[in-house]
Short mmCIF file of C-alpha atoms and ligand atoms in Angstrom, two decimals:
data_model
loop_
_atom_site.label_atom_id
_atom_site.label_comp_id
_atom_site.label_asym_id
_atom_site.label_seq_id
_atom_site.Cartn_x
_atom_site.Cartn_y
_atom_site.Cartn_z
CA MET I 1 0.00 0.00 0.00
CA PRO I 2 1.55 3.38 -0.93
CA THR I 3 2.00 5.89 1.89
CA PRO I 4 -0.13 9.02 1.43
CA GLN I 5 1.77 12.29 1.47
CA PHE I 6 -0.32 13.62 4.38
CA SER I 7 -2.57 12.10 6.99
CA ARG I 8 -5.39 13.38 9.13
CA ARG I 9 -2.81 14.22 11.81
CA ASP I 10 -1.03 16.65 9.48
CA PHE I 11 -4.32 18.36 8.55
CA GLN I 12 -5.25 18.65 12.22
CA ARG I 13 -1.82 20.04 13.14
CA ALA I 14 -2.21 22.92 10.66
CA ALA I 15 -5.81 23.46 11.80
CA ASP I 16 -4.67 23.64 15.44
CA VAL I 17 -2.18 26.40 14.57
CA ILE I 18 -5.01 28.36 12.93
CA LEU I 19 -7.27 27.84 15.94
CA SER I 20 -4.51 29.09 18.24
CA LYS I 21 -4.20 32.33 16.25
CA THR I 22 -7.82 33.44 16.04
CA GLU I 23 -10.96 33.55 18.15
CA HIS I 24 -13.14 33.15 15.06
CA ARG I 25 -14.64 29.75 14.32
CA PRO I 26 -15.72 30.03 10.67
CA LYS I 27 -18.07 27.60 8.93
CA VAL I 28 -17.58 29.27 5.54
CA ALA I 29 -14.33 29.48 3.57
CA LEU I 30 -13.47 31.47 0.49
CA ILE I 31 -10.50 30.76 -1.77
CA LEU I 32 -9.46 33.82 -3.76
CA GLY I 33 -7.79 33.13 -7.07
CA THR I 34 -5.57 35.26 -9.28
CA GLY I 35 -6.34 38.98 -9.07
CA LEU I 36 -9.13 38.54 -6.51
CA GLY I 37 -7.09 39.04 -3.32
CA SER I 38 -8.69 42.43 -2.64
CA VAL I 39 -11.99 40.73 -1.80
CA ALA I 40 -10.42 40.00 1.61
CA ASP I 41 -10.27 43.76 2.32
CA SER I 42 -13.98 43.65 3.19
CA VAL I 43 -13.44 41.26 6.10
CA GLU I 44 -13.92 42.91 9.51
CA ASP I 45 -12.25 42.20 12.82
CA ALA I 46 -9.68 40.14 10.92
CA SER I 47 -7.01 37.80 12.24
CA ILE I 48 -4.31 37.51 9.58
CA ILE I 49 -2.21 34.37 9.33
CA GLU I 50 0.69 34.00 6.90
CA THR I 51 0.35 30.53 5.41
CA SER I 52 4.13 30.08 5.74
CA GLU I 53 3.43 29.72 9.50
CA LEU I 54 1.29 26.61 8.93
CA PRO I 55 3.05 23.22 8.90
CA ASN I 56 2.95 21.58 5.43
CA TRP I 57 0.92 24.41 3.86
CA PRO I 58 2.26 25.00 0.30
CA VAL I 59 3.30 28.60 -0.32
CA SER I 60 2.57 29.74 -3.87
CA GLN I 61 5.22 31.69 -5.78
CA VAL I 62 2.80 33.04 -8.39
CA HIS I 63 2.81 36.81 -8.80
CA GLY I 64 -0.42 38.29 -7.40
CA HIS I 65 -0.95 35.58 -4.76
CA LYS I 66 -0.53 36.81 -1.18
CA ASN I 67 -0.40 33.53 0.76
CA ARG I 68 -2.45 34.66 3.73
CA LEU I 69 -5.53 33.57 5.60
CA VAL I 70 -7.80 36.42 6.61
CA ILE I 71 -10.25 35.18 9.24
CA GLY I 72 -12.96 37.50 10.45
CA THR I 73 -16.56 38.50 9.80
CA LEU I 74 -18.40 39.44 6.63
CA GLU I 75 -22.13 40.11 6.57
CA GLY I 76 -22.25 38.96 10.19
CA GLN I 77 -20.83 35.53 9.36
CA SER I 78 -17.52 34.19 10.50
CA VAL I 79 -15.41 33.50 7.38
CA LEU I 80 -11.99 32.15 6.51
CA VAL I 81 -10.60 33.82 3.40
CA GLN I 82 -7.58 32.29 1.69
CA GLN I 83 -5.64 34.74 -0.48
CA GLY I 84 -3.65 32.88 -3.09
CA ARG I 85 -3.39 29.15 -3.71
CA ALA I 86 -0.80 26.58 -4.74
CA HIS I 87 -1.04 25.25 -8.30
CA PHE I 88 -0.07 21.91 -9.78
CA TYR I 89 1.93 23.73 -12.48
CA GLU I 90 4.26 25.16 -9.83
CA GLY I 91 5.40 21.61 -9.16
CA TRP I 92 3.25 20.92 -6.11
CA GLU I 93 1.62 17.52 -5.79
CA MET I 94 -2.17 17.21 -5.76
CA ALA I 95 -1.93 16.51 -2.02
CA ASP I 96 -0.25 19.92 -1.57
CA VAL I 97 -2.72 21.72 -3.84
CA THR I 98 -5.63 20.40 -1.76
CA PHE I 99 -4.01 20.53 1.69
CA ASN I 100 -5.98 23.74 2.32
CA VAL I 101 -9.32 21.99 1.89
CA ARG I 102 -8.40 19.17 4.27
CA VAL I 103 -7.41 21.75 6.88
CA MET I 104 -10.77 23.45 6.29
CA GLN I 105 -12.44 20.08 6.85
CA MET I 106 -10.64 19.79 10.20
CA LEU I 107 -11.84 23.29 11.09
CA GLY I 108 -15.45 22.27 10.46
CA ILE I 109 -15.93 24.35 7.31
CA GLN I 110 -19.29 23.45 5.74
CA THR I 111 -19.35 25.78 2.72
CA LEU I 112 -16.51 26.56 0.32
CA ILE I 113 -16.73 29.45 -2.10
CA VAL I 114 -14.00 28.85 -4.62
CA THR I 115 -12.90 31.38 -7.22
CA ASN I 116 -10.44 31.58 -10.08
CA ALA I 117 -9.40 33.44 -13.19
CA SER I 118 -10.19 31.77 -16.49
CA GLY I 119 -10.22 32.20 -20.23
CA GLY I 120 -13.69 32.34 -21.78
CA LEU I 121 -14.23 29.57 -24.33
CA ASN I 122 -17.88 30.41 -24.76
CA LYS I 123 -18.02 33.24 -27.27
CA ALA I 124 -20.67 35.07 -25.23
CA MET I 125 -18.07 35.71 -22.53
CA LYS I 126 -16.02 38.88 -22.45
CA ALA I 127 -13.03 39.90 -20.33
CA GLY I 128 -14.30 41.01 -16.94
CA ASP I 129 -17.41 38.79 -16.95
CA LEU I 130 -18.21 36.34 -14.19
CA MET I 131 -19.26 32.71 -14.66
CA LEU I 132 -21.10 30.50 -12.19
CA ILE I 133 -19.41 27.11 -12.42
CA THR I 134 -22.12 24.46 -12.83
CA ASP I 135 -19.87 21.54 -13.82
CA HIS I 136 -16.28 20.78 -14.73
CA ILE I 137 -13.99 18.68 -16.90
CA ASN I 138 -10.90 17.42 -15.09
CA PHE I 139 -8.19 16.77 -17.69
CA PRO I 140 -5.30 16.15 -15.25
CA GLY I 141 -7.62 13.85 -13.27
CA MET I 142 -8.38 11.81 -16.36
CA ALA I 143 -4.63 11.35 -16.82
CA GLY I 144 -4.26 10.07 -13.23
CA ASN I 145 -3.55 13.33 -11.43
CA ASN I 146 -6.60 13.19 -9.19
CA PRO I 147 -6.25 14.46 -5.60
CA LEU I 148 -8.30 11.48 -4.36
CA ARG I 149 -5.87 8.94 -5.85
CA GLY I 150 -4.19 6.71 -3.29
CA PRO I 151 -5.33 4.99 -0.12
CA ASN I 152 -8.67 6.36 1.06
CA ASP I 153 -9.05 7.50 4.67
CA ASP I 154 -12.69 6.59 5.27
CA SER I 155 -12.81 8.99 8.21
CA LEU I 156 -12.33 11.84 5.70
CA GLY I 157 -14.75 10.68 3.00
CA THR I 158 -15.96 7.84 0.80
CA ARG I 159 -13.71 5.96 -1.64
CA PHE I 160 -15.92 6.68 -4.66
CA PRO I 161 -17.53 10.11 -4.32
CA ASP I 162 -20.36 11.02 -6.69
CA VAL I 163 -19.91 14.34 -8.48
CA THR I 164 -23.24 14.56 -10.26
CA VAL I 165 -23.98 17.68 -8.21
CA ALA I 166 -20.55 19.00 -7.27
CA TYR I 167 -21.65 22.65 -7.39
CA ASP I 168 -24.48 23.39 -4.97
CA PRO I 169 -27.69 24.39 -6.81
CA ALA I 170 -29.03 26.38 -3.85
CA TYR I 171 -25.95 28.63 -3.81
CA GLY I 172 -26.12 28.94 -7.59
CA LYS I 173 -29.67 30.21 -7.27
CA ILE I 174 -28.59 32.88 -4.79
CA ALA I 175 -25.71 33.92 -7.05
CA ARG I 176 -28.16 34.37 -9.95
CA GLU I 177 -30.51 36.42 -7.79
CA VAL I 178 -27.71 38.72 -6.64
CA ALA I 179 -26.51 39.27 -10.22
CA ALA I 180 -30.05 40.06 -11.39
CA LYS I 181 -30.60 42.49 -8.51
CA GLU I 182 -27.24 44.22 -9.00
CA GLY I 183 -27.75 44.32 -12.77
CA PHE I 184 -24.70 42.44 -14.01
CA THR I 185 -24.44 39.42 -16.28
CA LEU I 186 -23.64 36.11 -14.60
CA HIS I 187 -22.79 33.44 -17.15
CA GLU I 188 -23.06 29.78 -16.25
CA GLY I 189 -21.17 26.81 -17.52
CA THR I 190 -18.56 24.14 -17.49
CA TYR I 191 -15.06 24.94 -16.28
CA VAL I 192 -12.28 22.96 -17.94
CA TYR I 193 -9.28 22.30 -15.73
CA LEU I 194 -5.90 22.01 -17.43
CA SER I 195 -2.62 21.81 -15.55
CA GLY I 196 -1.01 24.79 -17.36
CA PRO I 197 1.19 26.80 -17.02
CA ASN I 198 1.02 27.74 -20.70
CA PHE I 199 -2.17 29.28 -21.97
CA GLU I 200 -3.93 27.11 -24.54
CA SER I 201 -2.93 26.73 -28.17
CA PRO I 202 -5.52 27.67 -30.83
CA ALA I 203 -6.13 23.99 -31.61
CA GLU I 204 -6.62 23.18 -27.92
CA ILE I 205 -9.14 25.99 -27.64
CA ARG I 206 -11.11 24.62 -30.57
CA MET I 207 -11.09 21.18 -28.96
CA LEU I 208 -12.18 22.46 -25.53
CA ARG I 209 -15.13 24.23 -27.15
CA LEU I 210 -16.12 21.07 -28.99
CA ILE I 211 -16.23 19.01 -25.79
CA GLY I 212 -18.51 21.51 -24.07
CA GLY I 213 -16.16 23.78 -22.13
CA ASP I 214 -17.28 27.34 -21.38
CA ALA I 215 -14.18 28.55 -19.51
CA VAL I 216 -10.68 27.17 -19.05
CA GLY I 217 -8.24 27.60 -16.20
CA MET I 218 -5.48 26.06 -14.11
CA SER I 219 -6.98 25.52 -10.66
CA THR I 220 -10.09 24.88 -8.57
CA VAL I 221 -11.18 21.39 -9.64
CA PRO I 222 -8.79 19.50 -7.29
CA GLU I 223 -10.02 21.63 -4.37
CA VAL I 224 -13.64 21.05 -5.36
CA LEU I 225 -13.16 17.28 -5.53
CA VAL I 226 -11.59 17.16 -2.08
CA ALA I 227 -14.30 19.44 -0.70
CA ARG I 228 -17.01 17.14 -2.06
CA HIS I 229 -15.16 14.12 -0.69
CA ALA I 230 -15.22 15.93 2.65
CA GLY I 231 -18.96 16.68 2.37
CA ILE I 232 -18.37 20.44 2.04
CA ARG I 233 -20.91 22.34 -0.09
CA VAL I 234 -19.34 24.28 -2.97
CA LEU I 235 -20.08 27.49 -4.81
CA GLY I 236 -17.68 28.02 -7.73
CA LEU I 237 -17.20 31.36 -9.46
CA SER I 238 -14.86 32.06 -12.32
CA GLY I 239 -13.65 35.50 -13.34
CA VAL I 240 -13.28 35.58 -17.10
CA ALA I 241 -9.97 37.36 -17.64
CA ASN I 242 -9.91 37.11 -21.41
CA GLY I 243 -11.63 35.66 -24.40
CA THR I 244 -9.62 32.69 -25.65
CA ASN I 245 -7.88 33.14 -28.95
CA GLU I 246 -8.39 30.52 -31.61
CA THR I 247 -6.33 32.35 -34.21
CA ASN I 248 -2.60 32.03 -34.73
CA THR I 249 -2.21 35.80 -35.07
CA PRO I 250 1.07 37.28 -33.74
CA GLY I 251 0.47 40.27 -31.48
CA THR I 252 -2.65 38.83 -29.86
CA GLU I 253 -0.82 36.83 -27.19
CA LEU I 254 -2.06 36.86 -23.59
CA THR I 255 0.04 37.78 -20.52
CA HIS I 256 -0.44 37.19 -16.78
CA GLU I 257 -0.60 40.98 -16.36
CA ASP I 258 -3.60 41.16 -18.74
CA VAL I 259 -5.27 38.53 -16.57
CA LEU I 260 -4.55 40.32 -13.28
CA ASP I 261 -5.84 43.62 -14.64
CA ALA I 262 -9.19 42.30 -15.92
CA ILE I 263 -9.87 40.26 -12.83
CA ALA I 264 -8.93 42.86 -10.23
CA ASN I 265 -10.74 45.74 -11.90
CA LYS I 266 -13.82 44.13 -13.41
CA CYS I 267 -14.53 40.78 -11.74
CA ALA I 268 -13.69 41.47 -8.09
CA PRO I 269 -16.58 43.94 -7.40
CA LYS I 270 -19.15 41.51 -8.85
CA LEU I 271 -17.66 38.63 -6.94
CA ILE I 272 -17.85 40.43 -3.62
CA ALA I 273 -21.52 41.24 -4.27
CA ILE I 274 -22.29 37.55 -4.75
CA VAL I 275 -20.24 36.49 -1.74
CA ARG I 276 -22.08 39.02 0.42
CA GLY I 277 -25.43 37.82 -0.93
CA VAL I 278 -24.64 34.19 -0.17
CA LEU I 279 -23.45 35.05 3.35
CA ARG I 280 -26.58 37.13 4.01
CA SER I 281 -28.74 34.18 2.98
CA MET I 282 -27.19 31.88 5.58
N1 HPA P 301 -6.41 29.93 -20.03
C1 HPA P 301 -6.12 29.30 -18.89
N2 HPA P 301 -6.10 29.91 -17.72
C2 HPA P 301 -6.39 31.21 -17.69
C3 HPA P 301 -6.70 31.92 -18.85
C4 HPA P 301 -6.71 31.25 -20.09
O1 HPA P 301 -6.97 31.83 -21.17
N3 HPA P 301 -6.95 33.20 -18.49
C5 HPA P 301 -6.80 33.25 -17.14
N4 HPA P 301 -6.47 32.05 -16.64
#
């Protein structure tokens, strides 16, 4: 039997450090992806924990990721906000990429709001739009890079989790209501997870459209799978940083700075409105 990289004891050890550094006992967690870190500025009465202080927590090197936990209150609810995440493309293992969610499980988190930056495959999507994730396609998982691979600890979750309804319909309904009330477009669709770090080639983009993808990105799905394994309810929101480019035209290449700019300036305000709406509904 292979030895798993981490065990329940490791998750609990990191959770205990968090519990020793804050009085808050959140039941809701929010993972902020690329360019969305400012959403944490709205948290009141915040305890701030550098993730480098947490044993085994992977510290991301990606520009624009702050590597902090901001634990406090938002809309009267106790929340744990994670700024920045570790990605598989940085060289982390799936067990590292999803360590955060296991620690959340130890903390008793019941709802995970997970966010990311993506490229819009669906031609209706423009840079700065937001998409409610209703389903996903897990390419690395299909090739064996699934965070649930390996011996299963039955105390954490079932061996064969069902992902028919990975993204909670009740939270999706609230997200739609908030968008309608605030007057912004909320797209819905399937998020395709690729390992990255390169953006997609024109041929890959054409293929991802053909198989039913609406947005493509380099994160989120491993965390969602572990959250569902842990019985945590999930709301997934994707900030569309750019339309994807199916041409081979020089001069139209995408940069990380383009992504950061669109997400921080256009997506973050809409995202915070939805997060507030969901928290108010609880
Ligand atoms: N592809 C993959 N990931 C991304 C993109 C993209 O076009 N934009 C932002 N994250």
